Every structure is written in structure tokens, then in C-alpha cells.
Coordinates of C-alpha atoms in Angstrom, one line a residue:
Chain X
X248 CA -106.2 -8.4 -20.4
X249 CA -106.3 -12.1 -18.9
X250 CA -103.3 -13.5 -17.2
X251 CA -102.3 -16.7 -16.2
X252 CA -101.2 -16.9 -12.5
X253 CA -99.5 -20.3 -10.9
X254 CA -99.9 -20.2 -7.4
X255 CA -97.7 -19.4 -5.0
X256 CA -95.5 -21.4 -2.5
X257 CA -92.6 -24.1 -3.3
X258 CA -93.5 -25.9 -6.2
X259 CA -91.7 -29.4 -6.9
X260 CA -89.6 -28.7 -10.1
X261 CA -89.9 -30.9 -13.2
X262 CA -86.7 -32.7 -14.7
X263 CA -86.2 -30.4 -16.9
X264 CA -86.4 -27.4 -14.8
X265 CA -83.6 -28.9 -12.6
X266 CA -82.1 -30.3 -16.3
X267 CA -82.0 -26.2 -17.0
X268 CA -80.7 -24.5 -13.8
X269 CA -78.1 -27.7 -13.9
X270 CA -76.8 -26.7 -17.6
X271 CA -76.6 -22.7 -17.3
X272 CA -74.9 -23.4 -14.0
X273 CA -72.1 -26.0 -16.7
X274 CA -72.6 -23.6 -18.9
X275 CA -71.0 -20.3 -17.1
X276 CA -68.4 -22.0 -15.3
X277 CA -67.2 -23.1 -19.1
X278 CA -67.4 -20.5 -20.1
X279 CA -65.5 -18.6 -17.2
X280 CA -63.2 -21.2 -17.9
X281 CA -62.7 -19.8 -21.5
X282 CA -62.5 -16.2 -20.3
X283 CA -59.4 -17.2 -17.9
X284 CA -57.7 -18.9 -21.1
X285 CA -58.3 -15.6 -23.1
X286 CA -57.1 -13.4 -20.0
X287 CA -53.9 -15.6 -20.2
X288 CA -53.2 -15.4 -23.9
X289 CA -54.2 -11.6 -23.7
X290 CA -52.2 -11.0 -20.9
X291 CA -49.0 -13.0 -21.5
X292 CA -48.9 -13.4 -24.9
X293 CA -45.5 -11.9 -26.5
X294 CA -43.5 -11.1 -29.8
X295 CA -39.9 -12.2 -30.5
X296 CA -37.2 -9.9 -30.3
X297 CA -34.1 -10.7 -31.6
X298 CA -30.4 -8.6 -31.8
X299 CA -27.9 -10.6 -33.2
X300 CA -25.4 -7.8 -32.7
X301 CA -26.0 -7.8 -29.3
X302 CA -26.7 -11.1 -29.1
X303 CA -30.2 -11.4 -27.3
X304 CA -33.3 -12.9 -27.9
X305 CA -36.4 -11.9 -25.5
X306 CA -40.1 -12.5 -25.6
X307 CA -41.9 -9.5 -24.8
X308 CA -45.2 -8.5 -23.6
X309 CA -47.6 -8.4 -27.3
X310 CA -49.5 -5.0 -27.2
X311 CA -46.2 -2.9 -25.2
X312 CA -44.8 0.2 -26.8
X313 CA -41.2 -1.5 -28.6
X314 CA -38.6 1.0 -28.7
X315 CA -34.7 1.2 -29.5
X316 CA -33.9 4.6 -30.5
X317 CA -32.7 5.2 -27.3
X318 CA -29.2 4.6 -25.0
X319 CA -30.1 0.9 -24.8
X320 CA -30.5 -2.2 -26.6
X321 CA -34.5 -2.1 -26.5
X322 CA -37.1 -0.7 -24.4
X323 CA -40.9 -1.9 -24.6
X324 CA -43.9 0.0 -22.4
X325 CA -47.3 -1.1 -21.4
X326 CA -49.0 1.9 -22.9
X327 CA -52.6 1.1 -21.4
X328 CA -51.2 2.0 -17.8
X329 CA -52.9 5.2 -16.9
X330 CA -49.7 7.3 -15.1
X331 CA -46.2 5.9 -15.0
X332 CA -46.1 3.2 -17.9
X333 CA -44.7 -0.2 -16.6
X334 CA -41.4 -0.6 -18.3
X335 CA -38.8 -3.1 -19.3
X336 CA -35.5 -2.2 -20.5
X337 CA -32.6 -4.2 -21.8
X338 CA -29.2 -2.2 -21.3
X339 CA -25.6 -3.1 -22.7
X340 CA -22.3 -1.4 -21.1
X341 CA -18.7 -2.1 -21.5
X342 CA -16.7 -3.0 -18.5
X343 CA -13.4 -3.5 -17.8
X344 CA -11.6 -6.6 -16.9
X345 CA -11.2 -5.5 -13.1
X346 CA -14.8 -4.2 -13.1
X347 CA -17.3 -5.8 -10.4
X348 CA -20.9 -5.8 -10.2
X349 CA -20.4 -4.0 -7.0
X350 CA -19.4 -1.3 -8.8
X351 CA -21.6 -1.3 -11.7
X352 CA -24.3 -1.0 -9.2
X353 CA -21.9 2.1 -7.3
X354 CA -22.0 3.6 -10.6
X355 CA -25.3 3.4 -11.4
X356 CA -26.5 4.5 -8.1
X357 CA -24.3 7.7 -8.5
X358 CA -25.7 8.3 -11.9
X359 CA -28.9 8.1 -10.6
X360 CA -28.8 9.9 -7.2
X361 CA -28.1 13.2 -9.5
X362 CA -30.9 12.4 -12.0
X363 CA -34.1 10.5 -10.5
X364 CA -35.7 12.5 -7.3
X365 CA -35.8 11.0 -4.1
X366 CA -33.7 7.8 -5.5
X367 CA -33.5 5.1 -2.7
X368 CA -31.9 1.5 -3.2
X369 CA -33.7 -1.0 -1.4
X370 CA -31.5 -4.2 -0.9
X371 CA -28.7 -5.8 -3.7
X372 CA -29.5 -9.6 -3.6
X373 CA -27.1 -11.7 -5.0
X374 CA -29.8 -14.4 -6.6
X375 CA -29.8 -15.3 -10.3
X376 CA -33.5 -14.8 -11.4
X377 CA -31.7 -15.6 -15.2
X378 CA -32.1 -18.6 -17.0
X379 CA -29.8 -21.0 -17.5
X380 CA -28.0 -19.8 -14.1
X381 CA -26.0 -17.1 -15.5
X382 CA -24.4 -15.2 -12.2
X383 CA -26.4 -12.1 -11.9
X384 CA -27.3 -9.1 -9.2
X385 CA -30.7 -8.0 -8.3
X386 CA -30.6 -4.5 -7.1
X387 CA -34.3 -2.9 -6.3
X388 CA -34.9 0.6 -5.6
X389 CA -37.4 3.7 -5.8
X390 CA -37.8 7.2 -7.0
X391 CA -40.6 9.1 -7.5
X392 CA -41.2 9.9 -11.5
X393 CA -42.6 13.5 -12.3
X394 CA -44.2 14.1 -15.7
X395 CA -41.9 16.3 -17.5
X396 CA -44.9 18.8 -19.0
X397 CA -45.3 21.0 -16.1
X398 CA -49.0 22.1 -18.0
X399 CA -50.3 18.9 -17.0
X400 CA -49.8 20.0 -13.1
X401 CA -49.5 16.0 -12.2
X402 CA -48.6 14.6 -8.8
X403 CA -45.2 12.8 -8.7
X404 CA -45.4 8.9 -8.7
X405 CA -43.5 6.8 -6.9
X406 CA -41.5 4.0 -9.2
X407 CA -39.9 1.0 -8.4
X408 CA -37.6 -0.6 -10.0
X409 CA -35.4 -3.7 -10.4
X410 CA -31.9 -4.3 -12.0
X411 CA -30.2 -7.2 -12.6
X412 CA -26.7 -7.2 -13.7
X413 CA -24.9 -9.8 -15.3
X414 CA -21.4 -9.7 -17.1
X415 CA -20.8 -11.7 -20.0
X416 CA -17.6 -11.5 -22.3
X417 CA -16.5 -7.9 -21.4
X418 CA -19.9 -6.2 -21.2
X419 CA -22.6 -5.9 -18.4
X420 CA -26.5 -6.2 -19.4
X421 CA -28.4 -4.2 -17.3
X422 CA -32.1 -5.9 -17.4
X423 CA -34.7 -3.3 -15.7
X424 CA -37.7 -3.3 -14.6
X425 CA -39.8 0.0 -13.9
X426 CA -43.3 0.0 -12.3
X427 CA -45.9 2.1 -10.8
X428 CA -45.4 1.3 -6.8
X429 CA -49.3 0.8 -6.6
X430 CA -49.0 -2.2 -9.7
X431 CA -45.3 -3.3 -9.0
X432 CA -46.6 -6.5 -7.9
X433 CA -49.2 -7.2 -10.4
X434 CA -47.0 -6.1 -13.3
X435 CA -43.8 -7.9 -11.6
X436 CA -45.3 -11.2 -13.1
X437 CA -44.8 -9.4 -17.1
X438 CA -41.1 -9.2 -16.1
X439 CA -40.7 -12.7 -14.4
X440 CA -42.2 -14.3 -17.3
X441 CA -40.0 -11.8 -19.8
X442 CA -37.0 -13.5 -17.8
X443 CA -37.6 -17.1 -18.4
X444 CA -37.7 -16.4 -21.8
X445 CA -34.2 -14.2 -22.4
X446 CA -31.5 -15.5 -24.1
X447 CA -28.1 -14.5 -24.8
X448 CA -25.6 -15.9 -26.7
Chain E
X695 CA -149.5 -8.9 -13.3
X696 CA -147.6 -8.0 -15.4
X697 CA -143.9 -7.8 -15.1
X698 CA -141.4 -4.9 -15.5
X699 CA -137.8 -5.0 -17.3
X700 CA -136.1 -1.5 -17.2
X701 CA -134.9 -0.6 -20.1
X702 CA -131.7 1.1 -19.9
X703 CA -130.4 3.9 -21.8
X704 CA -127.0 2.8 -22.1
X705 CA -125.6 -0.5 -22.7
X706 CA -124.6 -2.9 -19.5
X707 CA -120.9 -1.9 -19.0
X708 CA -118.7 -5.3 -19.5
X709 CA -116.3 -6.3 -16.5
X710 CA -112.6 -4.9 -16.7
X711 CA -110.0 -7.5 -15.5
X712 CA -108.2 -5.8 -12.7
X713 CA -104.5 -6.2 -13.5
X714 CA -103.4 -6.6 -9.7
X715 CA -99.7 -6.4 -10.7
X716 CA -97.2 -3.4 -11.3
X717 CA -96.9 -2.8 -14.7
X718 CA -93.1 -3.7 -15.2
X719 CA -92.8 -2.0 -19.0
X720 CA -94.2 1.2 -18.0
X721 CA -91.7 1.2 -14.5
X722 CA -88.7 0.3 -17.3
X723 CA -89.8 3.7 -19.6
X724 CA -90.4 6.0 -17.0
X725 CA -86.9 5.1 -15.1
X726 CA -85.0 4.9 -18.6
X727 CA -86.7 8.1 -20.0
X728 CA -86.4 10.3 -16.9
X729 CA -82.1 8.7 -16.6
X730 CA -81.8 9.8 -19.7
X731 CA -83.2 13.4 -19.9
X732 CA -81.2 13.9 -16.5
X733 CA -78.1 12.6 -18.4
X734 CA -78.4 14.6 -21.6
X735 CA -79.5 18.0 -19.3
X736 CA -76.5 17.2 -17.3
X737 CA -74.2 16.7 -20.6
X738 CA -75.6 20.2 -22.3
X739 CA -75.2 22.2 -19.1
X740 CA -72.2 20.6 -17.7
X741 CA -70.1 23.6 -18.7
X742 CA -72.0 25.9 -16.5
X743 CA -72.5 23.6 -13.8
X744 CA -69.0 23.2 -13.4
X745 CA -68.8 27.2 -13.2
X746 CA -71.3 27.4 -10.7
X747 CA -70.8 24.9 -8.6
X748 CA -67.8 24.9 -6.3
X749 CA -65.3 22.4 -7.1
X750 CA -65.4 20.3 -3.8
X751 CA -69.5 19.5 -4.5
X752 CA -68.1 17.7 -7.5
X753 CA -68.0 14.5 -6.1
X754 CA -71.0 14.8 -4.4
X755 CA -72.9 15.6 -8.0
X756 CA -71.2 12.2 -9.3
X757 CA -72.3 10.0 -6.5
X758 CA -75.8 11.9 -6.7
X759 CA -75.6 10.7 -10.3
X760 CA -74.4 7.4 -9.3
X761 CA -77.5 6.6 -7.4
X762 CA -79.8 8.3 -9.6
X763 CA -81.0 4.8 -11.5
X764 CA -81.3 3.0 -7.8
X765 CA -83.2 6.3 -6.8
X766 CA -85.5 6.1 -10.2
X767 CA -86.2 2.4 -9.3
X768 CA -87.2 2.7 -5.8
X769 CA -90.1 5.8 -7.1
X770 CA -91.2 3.7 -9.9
X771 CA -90.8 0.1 -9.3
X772 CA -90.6 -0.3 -5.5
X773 CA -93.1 2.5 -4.1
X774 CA -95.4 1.7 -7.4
X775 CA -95.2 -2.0 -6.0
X776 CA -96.2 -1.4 -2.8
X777 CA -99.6 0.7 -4.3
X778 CA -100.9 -2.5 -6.4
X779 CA -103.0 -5.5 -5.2
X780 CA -100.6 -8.2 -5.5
X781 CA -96.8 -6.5 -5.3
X782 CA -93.9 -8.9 -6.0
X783 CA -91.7 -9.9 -2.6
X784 CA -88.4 -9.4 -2.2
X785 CA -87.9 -6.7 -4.8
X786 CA -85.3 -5.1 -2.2
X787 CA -83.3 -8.2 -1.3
X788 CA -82.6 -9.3 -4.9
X789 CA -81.6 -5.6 -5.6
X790 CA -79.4 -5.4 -2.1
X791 CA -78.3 -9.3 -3.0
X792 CA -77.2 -8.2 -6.6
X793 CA -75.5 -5.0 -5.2
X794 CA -73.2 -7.3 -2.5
X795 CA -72.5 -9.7 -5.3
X796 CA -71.6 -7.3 -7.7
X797 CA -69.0 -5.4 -5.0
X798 CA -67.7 -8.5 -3.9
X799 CA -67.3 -11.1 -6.3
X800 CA -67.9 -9.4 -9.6
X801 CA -66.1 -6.4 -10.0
X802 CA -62.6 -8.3 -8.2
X803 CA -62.6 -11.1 -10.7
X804 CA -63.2 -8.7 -14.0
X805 CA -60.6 -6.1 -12.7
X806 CA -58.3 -7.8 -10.5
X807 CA -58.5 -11.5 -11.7
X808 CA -59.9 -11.2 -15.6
X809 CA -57.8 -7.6 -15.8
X810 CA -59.7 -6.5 -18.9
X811 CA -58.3 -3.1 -19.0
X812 CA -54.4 -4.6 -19.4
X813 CA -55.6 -6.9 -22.5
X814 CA -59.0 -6.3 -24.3
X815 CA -59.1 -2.8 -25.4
X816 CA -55.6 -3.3 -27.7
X817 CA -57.9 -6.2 -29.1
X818 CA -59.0 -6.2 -32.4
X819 CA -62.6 -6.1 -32.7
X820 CA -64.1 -9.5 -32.8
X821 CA -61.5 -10.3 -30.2
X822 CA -62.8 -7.0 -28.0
X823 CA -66.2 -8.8 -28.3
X824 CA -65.4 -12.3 -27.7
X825 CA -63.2 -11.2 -24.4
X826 CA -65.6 -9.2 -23.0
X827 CA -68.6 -11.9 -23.6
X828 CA -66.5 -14.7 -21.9
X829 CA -65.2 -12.6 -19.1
X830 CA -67.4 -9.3 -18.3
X831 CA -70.4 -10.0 -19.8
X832 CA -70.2 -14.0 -18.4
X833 CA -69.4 -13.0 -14.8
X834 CA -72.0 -10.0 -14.2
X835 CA -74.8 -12.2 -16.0
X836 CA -74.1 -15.2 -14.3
X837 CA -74.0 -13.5 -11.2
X838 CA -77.0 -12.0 -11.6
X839 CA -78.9 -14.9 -12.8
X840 CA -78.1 -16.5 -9.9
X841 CA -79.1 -13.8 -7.5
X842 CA -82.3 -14.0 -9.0
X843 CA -82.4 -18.2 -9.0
X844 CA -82.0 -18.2 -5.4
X845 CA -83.8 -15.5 -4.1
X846 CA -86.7 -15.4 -6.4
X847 CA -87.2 -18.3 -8.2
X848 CA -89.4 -20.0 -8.5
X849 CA -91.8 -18.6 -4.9
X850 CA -91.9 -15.6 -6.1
X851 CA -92.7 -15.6 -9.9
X852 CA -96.3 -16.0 -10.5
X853 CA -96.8 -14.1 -13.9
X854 CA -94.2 -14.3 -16.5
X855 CA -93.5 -10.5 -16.4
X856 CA -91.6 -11.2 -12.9
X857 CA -88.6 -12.7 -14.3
X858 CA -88.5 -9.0 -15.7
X859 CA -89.5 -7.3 -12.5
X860 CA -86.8 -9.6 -10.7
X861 CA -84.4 -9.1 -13.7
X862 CA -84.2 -5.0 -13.1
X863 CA -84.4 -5.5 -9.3
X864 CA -80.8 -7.2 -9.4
X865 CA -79.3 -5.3 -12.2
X866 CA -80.3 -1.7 -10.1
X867 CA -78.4 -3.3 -7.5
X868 CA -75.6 -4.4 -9.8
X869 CA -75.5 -0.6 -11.9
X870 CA -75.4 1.3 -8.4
X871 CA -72.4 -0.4 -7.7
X872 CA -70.6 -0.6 -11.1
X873 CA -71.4 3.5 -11.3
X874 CA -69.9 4.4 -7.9
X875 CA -67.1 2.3 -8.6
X876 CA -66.7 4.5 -11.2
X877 CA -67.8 8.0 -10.2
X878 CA -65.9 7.7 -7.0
X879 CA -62.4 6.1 -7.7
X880 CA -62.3 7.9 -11.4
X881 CA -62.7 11.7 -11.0
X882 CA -63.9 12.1 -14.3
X883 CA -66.0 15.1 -15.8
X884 CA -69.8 15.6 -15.1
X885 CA -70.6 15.2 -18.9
X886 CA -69.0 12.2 -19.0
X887 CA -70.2 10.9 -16.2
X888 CA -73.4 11.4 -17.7
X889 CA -72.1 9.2 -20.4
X890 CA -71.2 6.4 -18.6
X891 CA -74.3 6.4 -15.8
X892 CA -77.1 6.0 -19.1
X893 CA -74.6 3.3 -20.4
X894 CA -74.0 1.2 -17.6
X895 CA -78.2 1.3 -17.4
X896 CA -78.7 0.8 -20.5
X897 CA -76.5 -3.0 -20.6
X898 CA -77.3 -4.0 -17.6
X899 CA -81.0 -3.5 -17.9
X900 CA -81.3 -4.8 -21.9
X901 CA -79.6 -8.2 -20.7
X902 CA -81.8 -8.1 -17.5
X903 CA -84.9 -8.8 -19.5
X904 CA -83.1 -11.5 -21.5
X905 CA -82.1 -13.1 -18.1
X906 CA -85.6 -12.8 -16.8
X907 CA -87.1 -14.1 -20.0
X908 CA -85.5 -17.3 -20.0
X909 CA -86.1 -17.6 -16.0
X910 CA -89.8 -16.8 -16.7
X911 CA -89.7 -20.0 -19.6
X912 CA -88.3 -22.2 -17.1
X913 CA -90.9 -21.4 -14.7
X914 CA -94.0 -21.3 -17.0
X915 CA -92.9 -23.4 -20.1
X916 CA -91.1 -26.0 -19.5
X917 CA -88.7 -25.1 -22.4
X918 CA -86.0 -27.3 -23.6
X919 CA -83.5 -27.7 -20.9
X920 CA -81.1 -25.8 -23.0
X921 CA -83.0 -22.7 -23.4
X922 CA -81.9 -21.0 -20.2
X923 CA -77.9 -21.5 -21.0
X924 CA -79.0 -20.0 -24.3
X925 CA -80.5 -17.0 -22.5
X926 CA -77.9 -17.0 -20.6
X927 CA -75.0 -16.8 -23.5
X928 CA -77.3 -14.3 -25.0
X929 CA -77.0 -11.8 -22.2
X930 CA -73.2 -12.3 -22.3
X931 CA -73.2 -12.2 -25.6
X932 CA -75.2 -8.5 -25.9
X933 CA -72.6 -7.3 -23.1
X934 CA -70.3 -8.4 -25.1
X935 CA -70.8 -6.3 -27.8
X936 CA -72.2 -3.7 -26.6
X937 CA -69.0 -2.5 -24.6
X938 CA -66.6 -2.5 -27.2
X939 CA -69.3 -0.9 -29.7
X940 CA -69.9 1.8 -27.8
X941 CA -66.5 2.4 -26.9
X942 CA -66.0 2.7 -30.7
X943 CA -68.5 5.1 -31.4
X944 CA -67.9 7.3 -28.4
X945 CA -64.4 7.6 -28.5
X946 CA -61.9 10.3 -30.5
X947 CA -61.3 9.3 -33.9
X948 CA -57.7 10.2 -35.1
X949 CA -57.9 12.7 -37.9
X950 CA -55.8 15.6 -39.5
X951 CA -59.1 18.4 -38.4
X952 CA -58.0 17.2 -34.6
X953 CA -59.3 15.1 -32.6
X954 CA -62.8 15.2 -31.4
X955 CA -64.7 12.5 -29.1
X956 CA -68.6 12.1 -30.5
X957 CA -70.6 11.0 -27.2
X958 CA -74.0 12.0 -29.2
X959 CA -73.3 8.8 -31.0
X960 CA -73.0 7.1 -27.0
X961 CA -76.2 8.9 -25.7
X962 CA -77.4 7.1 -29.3
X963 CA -76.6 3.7 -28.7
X964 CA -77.5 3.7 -25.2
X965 CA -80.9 4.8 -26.0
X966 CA -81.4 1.8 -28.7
X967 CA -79.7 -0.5 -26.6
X968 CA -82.7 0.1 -23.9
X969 CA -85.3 0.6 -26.3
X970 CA -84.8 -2.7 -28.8
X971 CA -84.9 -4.9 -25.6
X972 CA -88.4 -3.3 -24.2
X973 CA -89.6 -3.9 -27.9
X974 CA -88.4 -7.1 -28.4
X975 CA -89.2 -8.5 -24.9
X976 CA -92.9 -7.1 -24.6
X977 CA -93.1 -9.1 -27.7
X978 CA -91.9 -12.4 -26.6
X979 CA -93.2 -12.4 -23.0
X980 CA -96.7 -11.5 -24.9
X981 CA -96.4 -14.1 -27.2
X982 CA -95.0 -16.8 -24.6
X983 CA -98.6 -15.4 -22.5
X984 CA -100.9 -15.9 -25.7
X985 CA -99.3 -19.7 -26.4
X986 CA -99.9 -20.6 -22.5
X987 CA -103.4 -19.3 -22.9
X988 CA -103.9 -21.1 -26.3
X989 CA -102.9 -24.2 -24.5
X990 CA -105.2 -24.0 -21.4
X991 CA -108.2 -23.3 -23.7
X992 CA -107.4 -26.7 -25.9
X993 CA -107.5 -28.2 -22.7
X994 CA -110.1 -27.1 -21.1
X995 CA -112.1 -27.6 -24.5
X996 CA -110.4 -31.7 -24.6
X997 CA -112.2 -31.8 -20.8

């Protein structure tokens, strides 16, 4: 078998040699460019959700488990998380006329100190992360989440979590947001962007 | 006086060209047959492995799988260099350079920046392929073409096969680190393992030749300045599809009989997706070798 063999050393590179390396080089970073559009859509696209009885309308993340068979308005999970799946739950209660957020949150707390293990508030901040500027209060916390099939023999995980409470004509919403400690802050952005989009009316 | 001409019994025997270089095809069938008889050994006998082997070796095993393509490539391609007239430079850097770029720029931006996982695999299908062309499949073949640009290219490629020889050098560097990423942070079974080590090789080192084809063309050719973007989208491209494809055909299929994952159908596709490339590519870099040859003859024979 013959072979052709160009000699070694630094050869001067034609036009369009440089013309090639110059163009893949264009090429990838557009097309990088198109992947990051695609992560953004992917990641932060959402569906409508809309109760009229309740009178809220939310985006939420596409792809997340939508559920409202339970004690709440509507629930929706990111099902792809491996462990504790990031959650964001909308919440209605009834409160009186004398009731405060203060104790909302009391009550709450209580509820939860006898249910969740190892339940911990963090801070209450009195901040309005809702549109519009409705008066609301932020109350994190933790509590470590054990899978409730005891075959599966899986190590507790520790959850944080977010309320915020706002009272509108006579009821309080309770907007939560569960997480995975290790992704809170990743996932936190799925919750900031489901906020700019709530509406009540 | 008369003169005297031997006459010999046999006929003159004709000069053999001495092919000074390592034969890069052979290197590329000996590493991805031996992978993947270790693999499907490893898959049939995981069971008593398992039993046999205490539990804390486990890990061990996986990164001992997880190094067994960079281990391969060092007996075959790097010692087998170092045996032959005219071995290629810089084999190890390139490998080394493709393993630090994969660690620290290519595996952040797919999984913490791009955050595949989260999105593409509740994709449909042709979305599945075009997200993992214009994220994974752009980033690790970018980054690997320019590992090779700029440590390689063009000193050290003096026979078209190089771009190959370069081609595997960075992607053994890139697999290494994809699979102990892998084996170490996911505790996954050794069966499965098996699974994912001969798939992993199998992407990386089809799209490896496609990256050192068009690098080789650019070198030797002259081809239209387009032609290595091409290449280039066409190793994205076969990542592209490849992931998704296999994920289809490996994993559980709902059904009422139960549900049952089919990783014969994985071992499958792995095994075409490194065979169709060594077929394909002997071809074209053959080819591209005759039309060079062609050429010089015309113009040797215009002189």
C-alpha cells in the first residue's frame, strides 16, 4: 500500500483552511446559542391553569405532574427529580375577620411540628414576592421527608420549603414551594417564575 | 569469456512498502471488540459477581470498568505506537487535554448550565434529538474538535488516518471522564454499568472518526471551507440521535405482561453504532487517499 505523507513542521495554512477552522468555530457557538434557547423553552416553558371558582390563574412548569384531587386548589410536581420531587402547591383557607398572618403561620407551624419530622422554620419575611404588590408573608422552613414504603429502605431527605401567605376577601392562599435541599436553589427559579405569572382575581 | 547469469529457481521477490504507521482500524476493533466481550461477560455473570464479591469492592469493579476503554487504548493504540517506525506525537496530551476539557467545561455546561435531564427526556422524539444535537452532542464535539485543532493540527497529521488516530485519542480522554462521572456519583448495578461503559464508547468513538475525517480533509484536501462545520454538525447530529435511540430501545416498555427493560437491544445498537462508522470511515478516508494519489500521478504525468 502507498501512502501520501506531507512533511512535518508548521505549515502556512491556505485561505481556506483558516476560511474552515473560522466557520466550525461560527458554526458551534450558533449552534450553542440554539441549544441555550431550547434549554430555555424546555425548561421554562408552562401550561395555563385556570380556577374560576377560586379565582386563580397560574402558569406552571410544562412537563410537572398536575394534580387537584387533594386538600388544595392544585398541586403540580417535577416528576424527573430522582428522590423528593420539587413541588408547588396552591392552597385556599378560610379566615376569620380578626385572623392575622401571624397566626396563619402559628397555625401552620403547629400543624406541622406534629406531622413533618424534624420541622424547623427558618425566618418569616414580610416581603411581597406577588405580583401586582399584593401584601403577602414569606415563611421558609425545613423538614426532612421519608418515603413512606418502608421496603424501599431510603435515607430521609432534607426539604425546604417556602410559604407565602396572602389574605384576600376572607380567605388566605397559601402558595408553597417544596424542594430537595441539594436543588432548592436551582429549582427556586421554577417557583420565581411561577410567581410572576399568578393571578387572582 | 563468456559470461554467467544465474538463473534462479524462484522468481525475484517484489519490494513490500513498509507501512511505518500504527494501524489505527485494527487499534479501533481490537479495543471495541475486547470492551465489548468484557461488557457482555460482565452483563451475563453479573448475578454471581454480585454474590461473590463483597459489597464494598463494588465500587472499585465500576471504576475498574470505568477505566477499562482508557486502559484498552493505552495496550493498543499507545504502547502499539510506540513499537512502529514513525508513531504519532502527542497521543497522550490530546487524550489528557480532552479528559480536562471534558471535566471542566463539558460536563458543567450540559448538566448544570444545558440541564438536559430536567427538559429533554419528557421530549417527544424529534425534539429528544434536536435538544440533544444542539446541546450535548454540540458541546462534547466541539470540544473535542478543538482539543484536537490545537494540539494536533496540523504538526502532527502527516497521513490522513491521524485525524482518526487523534480523533480516539481525545474521545478516550473524554469517555473516561463521562464513565466515572457516572460509575462513581450513580451507584448503579454492574450489568448496567456494563451497559452504559460500551455506550458511552461506542458515541464518542463513531463521531470521533467523523471529527477526524473532516480535520484530515482540511489538512490534505483543501475541501470547501464549509466542509468541516458540516463534519462537525454531523458528529452532533449522530450524538444526537444516538442518545435518545438508545434510550428508547433499552428502556422498560409499559405493558400488561409487566414491565421488562431489553438492554440486548442496547448491547445491539452500541455494537452497530461502532461498527457502521469503522465501515463507512475506512471507506472514505480510502477513497479521499486514492483521489490524492490520482491527482499526484496527473501531475506528475502533466511534468
Amino acid at each position: 500500500m502507498t501512502f501520501i505523507e506531507l512533511g512535518s513542521g508548521s505549515p502556512d495554512l491556505s485561505y481556506r483552511q483558516r476560511a474552515s477552522h473560522v466557520i466550525a468555530l461560527a458554526f458551534a457557538v450558533f449552534a450553542l446559542v440554539i441549544g441555550y434557547n431550547l434549554r430555555n423553552t424546555g425548561l421554562f416553558s408552562t401550561t395555563r391553569y385556570e380556577n374560576v371558582e377560586a379565582g386563580i390563574r397560574a402558569e406552571y412548569p410544562r412537563n410537572w405532574l398536575f394534580d387537584n384531587q387533594g386538600d388544595y386548589v392544585f398541586r403540580v410536581r417535577n416528576m424527573t427529580r430522582v428522590g423528593f420531587k420539587t413541588t408547588i402547591q396552591v392552597e385556599l383557607r378560610p379566615v376569620g375577620a380578626a385572623g392575622s398572618t401571624r397566626s396563619i403561620l402559628d397555625a401552620i407551624s403547629l400543624e406541622r411540628f406534629q406531622s413533618l419530622a424534624a420541622y424547623q422554620v427558618i425566618n418569616v419575611d414580610a416581603s411581597t414576592p406577588l405580583a401586582d404588590d399584593i401584601e403577602s408573608v414569606t415563611m421558609a422552613y425545613t423538614y426532612a421527608d421519608t418515603d413512606r414504603d418502608p421496603f424501599l429502605q431510603s435515607i430521609p431527605t432534607v426539604v425546604r420549603g417556602v410559604d407565602i401567605l396572602a389574605v384576600r376577601g376572607g380567605q388566605v392562599v397559601i402558595i408553597t414551594f417544596l424542594a430537595d435541599a441539594t436543588t432548592f436553589e436551582s429549582d427556586y427559579a421554577f417557583f420565581e417564575r411561577f410567581l410572576s405569572g399568578l393571578e387572582f382575581r | 569469456m563468456t559470461s554467467f547469469t544465474p538463473r534462479l529457481l524462484t522468481p525475484p521477490r517484489e519490494k513490500e512498502d513498509i507501512y511505518p504507521y500504527r494501524r489505527v482500524w485494527r487499534s479501533i476493533i481490537l479495543e471495541g471488540g475486547i470492551l465489548i466481550a468484557i461488557a457482555a461477560g460482565l452483563f451475563l455473570t453479573s448475578g454471581f459477581i454480585t454474590d461473590l464479591i463483597p459489597v464494598q469492592f463494588e465500587p472499585v469493579l465500576r471504576i475498574a470498568l470505568a477505566l477499562t476503554p482508557l486502559v484498552l487504548w493505552l495496550i493498543f493504540s499507545w504502547w502499539a505506537e510506540q513499537r512502529v517506525m514513525q508513531p504519532r506525537a502527542r497521543l497522550i496530551a490530546v487524550a489528557v487535554i480532552g479528559a480536562l476539557a471534558a471535566n471542566a467545561v463539558g460536563e458543567p455546561l450540559i448538566n448544570q448550565f444545558f440541564q438536559v435531564e430536567d427538559w429533554l427526556p419528557l421530549s417527544s422524539a424529534i425534539d429528544r434529538i434536536v435538544g440533544y444535537t444542539f446541546t450535548v452532542g454540540i458541546t462534547q464535539e466541539f470540544l473535542k474538535y478543538l482539543v484536537v485543532r490545537y494540539v494536533a493540527w496540523p504538526d502532527h497529521f502527516r497521513i490522513r488516518l491521524d485525524g482518526v488516530a487523534y480523533g480516539v485519542a481525545v474521545s478516550i480522554g473524554y469517555v473516561t471522564v463521562l464513565n466515572l462521572h457516572l460509575l462513581v456519583n450513580t451507584p448503579v448495578a454492574l450489568d448496567v454499568a456494563a451497559q452504559r461503559v460500551v455506550a458511552t464508547y461506542a458515541i464518542q468513538i463513531a463521531t470521533s472518526v467523523v471529527i477526524g475525517y473532516g480535520l484530515s480533509e482540511v489538512r490534505f484536501s483543501d475541501p470547501n471551507p464549509l466542509f468541516l462545520a458540516l463534519m462537525l454538525a454531523l458528529a452532533a447530529l449522530i450524538t444526537g440521535i444516538a442518545i435518545p435511540i438508545r434510550a428508547g430501545l433499552t428502556n422498560a416498555a409499559f405493558s400488561l405482561e409487566g414491565v421488562f427493560p431489553r438492554p440486548l437491544f442496547g448491547f445491539g445498537f452500541s455494537a452497530v453504532l461502532l461498527v457502521i462508522p469503522i465501515f463507512v470511515g475506512s471507506f472514505l478516508f480510502a477513497s479521499a487517499e486514492r483521489r490524492a494519489q490520482e491527482a499526484m500521478s496527473d501531475m506528475e504525468d502533466s511534468i
